[in-house]
Short mmCIF file of C-alpha atoms in Angstrom, two decimals:
data_model
loop_
_atom_site.label_atom_id
_atom_site.label_comp_id
_atom_site.label_asym_id
_atom_site.label_seq_id
_atom_site.Cartn_x
_atom_site.Cartn_y
_atom_site.Cartn_z
CA MET N 1165 80.80 126.90 120.38
CA ASN N 1166 83.28 124.21 120.02
CA ASP N 1167 86.06 126.90 121.00
CA GLN N 1168 83.66 128.36 123.95
CA LEU N 1169 83.64 124.96 125.33
CA ARG N 1170 87.06 123.67 125.13
CA ASN N 1171 87.92 127.19 126.33
CA ALA N 1172 85.48 126.81 129.55
CA ILE N 1173 87.43 123.40 129.68
CA VAL N 1174 90.55 124.63 129.79
CA THR N 1175 89.98 127.35 132.77
CA ASP N 1176 88.08 125.31 134.70
CA HIS N 1177 91.36 122.49 134.82
CA GLU N 1178 93.55 125.35 135.14
CA VAL N 1179 94.32 124.81 139.07
CA SER N 1180 97.04 128.36 139.03
CA GLY N 1181 98.01 130.55 136.85
CA ASN N 1182 101.78 129.19 136.60
CA GLU N 1183 100.90 127.06 133.41
CA THR N 1184 102.48 127.32 130.38
CA GLN N 1185 101.02 127.69 127.04
CA THR N 1186 101.69 124.29 125.82
CA GLU N 1187 100.03 123.03 129.22
CA LYS N 1188 96.94 125.17 128.15
CA GLU N 1189 97.41 123.66 124.11
CA THR N 1190 97.74 119.96 125.25
CA ALA N 1191 94.52 120.73 127.61
CA MET N 1192 92.91 122.26 124.55
CA SER N 1193 93.45 119.31 122.15
CA GLN N 1194 92.70 116.62 125.00
CA THR N 1195 89.15 118.07 125.01
CA SER N 1196 88.59 118.59 121.46
CA THR N 1197 87.13 115.87 119.15
CA SER N 1198 89.17 114.28 116.94
CA SER N 1199 87.32 112.56 113.93
CA LYS N 1200 88.97 108.82 113.89
CA THR N 1201 88.78 107.18 110.98
CA ARG N 1202 88.85 103.62 110.31
CA LYS N 1203 91.62 102.86 108.05
CA PRO N 1204 90.63 99.89 105.77
CA TYR N 1205 91.78 96.47 106.61
CA ASP N 1206 95.64 95.71 106.06
CA GLY N 1207 95.70 91.91 107.22
CA SER N 1208 98.13 93.62 110.11
CA TYR N 1209 95.69 92.20 112.85
CA ALA N 1210 93.11 89.46 113.84
CA HIS N 1211 90.84 89.07 110.54
CA GLY N 1212 87.64 89.04 112.93
CA VAL N 1213 85.82 86.73 110.79
CA SER N 1214 83.20 84.01 112.02
CA LEU N 1215 81.77 81.69 110.30
CA LYS N 1216 78.52 81.55 111.99
CA ASN N 1217 78.14 85.47 111.11
CA VAL N 1218 78.71 84.91 107.57
CA LYS N 1219 75.17 84.33 106.29
CA THR N 1220 74.84 86.72 103.29
CA ILE N 1221 77.42 86.20 99.72
CA LEU N 1222 78.39 90.01 101.10
CA GLU N 1223 79.69 88.01 104.50
CA TYR N 1224 81.09 85.54 102.77
CA ASP N 1225 82.66 88.02 100.03
CA ARG N 1226 83.96 90.54 102.51
CA SER N 1227 84.62 87.45 105.22
CA LEU N 1228 87.03 85.89 101.96
CA GLY N 1229 88.61 89.43 101.26
CA ARG N 1230 89.64 89.62 104.98
CA LEU N 1231 90.62 85.97 105.07
CA GLU N 1232 92.90 86.69 101.82
CA LYS N 1233 94.13 90.18 102.99
CA ARG N 1234 95.73 88.43 106.44
CA PHE N 1235 96.73 85.18 104.49
CA ASP N 1236 99.45 87.59 102.59
CA PHE N 1237 100.52 89.90 105.65
CA LEU N 1238 101.00 86.22 107.24
CA ARG N 1239 103.18 85.28 104.27
CA ASP N 1240 105.25 88.32 103.28
CA GLU N 1241 105.90 87.78 107.59
CA TYR N 1242 107.12 84.44 106.98
CA VAL N 1243 109.02 85.44 104.32
CA SER N 1244 110.82 88.10 106.28
CA ILE N 1245 111.59 86.23 108.91
CA LYS N 1246 112.68 83.35 106.66
CA GLU N 1247 115.22 86.37 105.18
CA GLN N 1248 116.55 87.25 108.29
CA PHE N 1249 117.25 84.01 109.49
CA THR N 1250 119.39 83.36 106.81
CA ALA N 1251 120.48 86.91 107.20
CA THR N 1252 122.17 86.13 110.82
CA ASP N 1253 124.23 84.17 112.14
CA ASP N 1254 123.55 84.87 116.02
CA MET N 1255 122.18 82.05 117.90
CA SER N 1256 119.53 83.98 120.10
CA GLU N 1257 118.67 86.10 116.95
CA ARG N 1258 117.38 82.91 115.58
CA ALA N 1259 116.13 81.25 118.16
CA ALA N 1260 113.74 84.12 118.29
CA LEU N 1261 113.04 83.66 114.42
CA LEU N 1262 112.57 80.16 114.96
CA LYS N 1263 109.77 80.53 117.35
CA ASP N 1264 108.09 83.57 115.48
CA ARG N 1265 108.23 81.32 112.46
CA SER N 1266 106.86 78.48 114.38
CA SER N 1267 103.86 81.22 115.41
CA LYS N 1268 103.63 82.50 111.46
CA GLU N 1269 103.28 78.82 110.62
CA SER N 1270 100.38 78.08 112.67
CA GLN N 1271 98.56 81.03 112.41
CA ILE N 1272 98.57 80.55 108.49
CA GLY N 1273 97.64 76.52 109.20
CA ALA N 1274 94.75 78.27 111.14
CA LEU N 1275 93.50 80.61 108.76
CA LEU N 1276 93.76 77.65 105.75
CA GLU N 1277 91.84 76.00 107.26
CA LEU N 1278 89.10 78.53 107.74
CA ARG N 1279 89.18 79.56 104.75
CA LYS N 1280 88.63 75.30 103.29
CA THR N 1281 85.64 75.59 105.78
CA LEU N 1282 83.94 78.94 104.42
CA THR N 1283 84.46 78.13 100.76
CA GLY N 1284 82.93 75.00 101.61
CA GLN N 1285 79.63 76.99 103.05
CA ARG N 1286 79.56 79.21 99.59
CA LYS N 1287 77.01 76.55 98.21
CA GLU N 1288 74.56 77.11 100.71
CA ILE N 1289 74.57 80.69 101.43
CA GLU N 1290 74.47 81.19 97.89
CA GLU N 1291 71.09 78.51 97.87
CA LYS N 1292 69.51 81.23 100.78
CA GLU N 1293 70.35 84.31 99.07
CA ARG N 1294 68.93 82.94 95.74
CA VAL N 1295 65.46 82.04 97.62
CA ALA N 1296 66.04 85.55 99.81
CA GLN N 1297 66.17 87.32 96.42
CA ARG N 1298 63.30 85.13 94.72
CA GLN N 1299 61.00 86.56 97.67
CA ALA N 1300 61.95 89.98 97.57
CA GLU N 1301 61.18 90.58 93.89
CA ASN N 1302 57.34 90.05 94.65
CA ASP N 1303 57.91 92.16 97.51
CA PHE N 1304 58.90 95.00 95.45
CA LYS N 1305 56.14 98.33 95.68
CA ASP N 1306 54.90 99.98 92.96
CA PHE N 1307 55.11 103.72 93.94
CA SER N 1308 53.11 106.31 91.88
CA PHE N 1309 53.17 110.19 92.26
CA GLY N 1310 49.49 111.12 91.33
CA ASP N 1311 47.21 109.96 88.50
#
């Protein structure tokens, strides 16, 4: 079914008979659905942690893990900048590295502050979780099949 749909789309897009085989393949590949899956978070982009969204212990653990991965990534970048700075004598390259260093320092500082605030909320989150779990203990139903 997908091949028929793709072929129909490709033939609809053909304006002239002068298209080459690669143009047809390109059109087919653009119409096919690619299954993009998310890769695990590696810290190479913003962590996306918002304190207002951290309400359960699972969200807390996930958020803390993301912060740690982001911190590791930024720390590695910072060390790389330091090594590049000491390895070069080019003034303009060093100026760019100093700018990058300043950016990484501010990002790391903000990240550490967010981590401190998040870990300060752990007891409150755990208490809410305990209350919810105590209430849930009584909510489990006793299912039986027949007599």
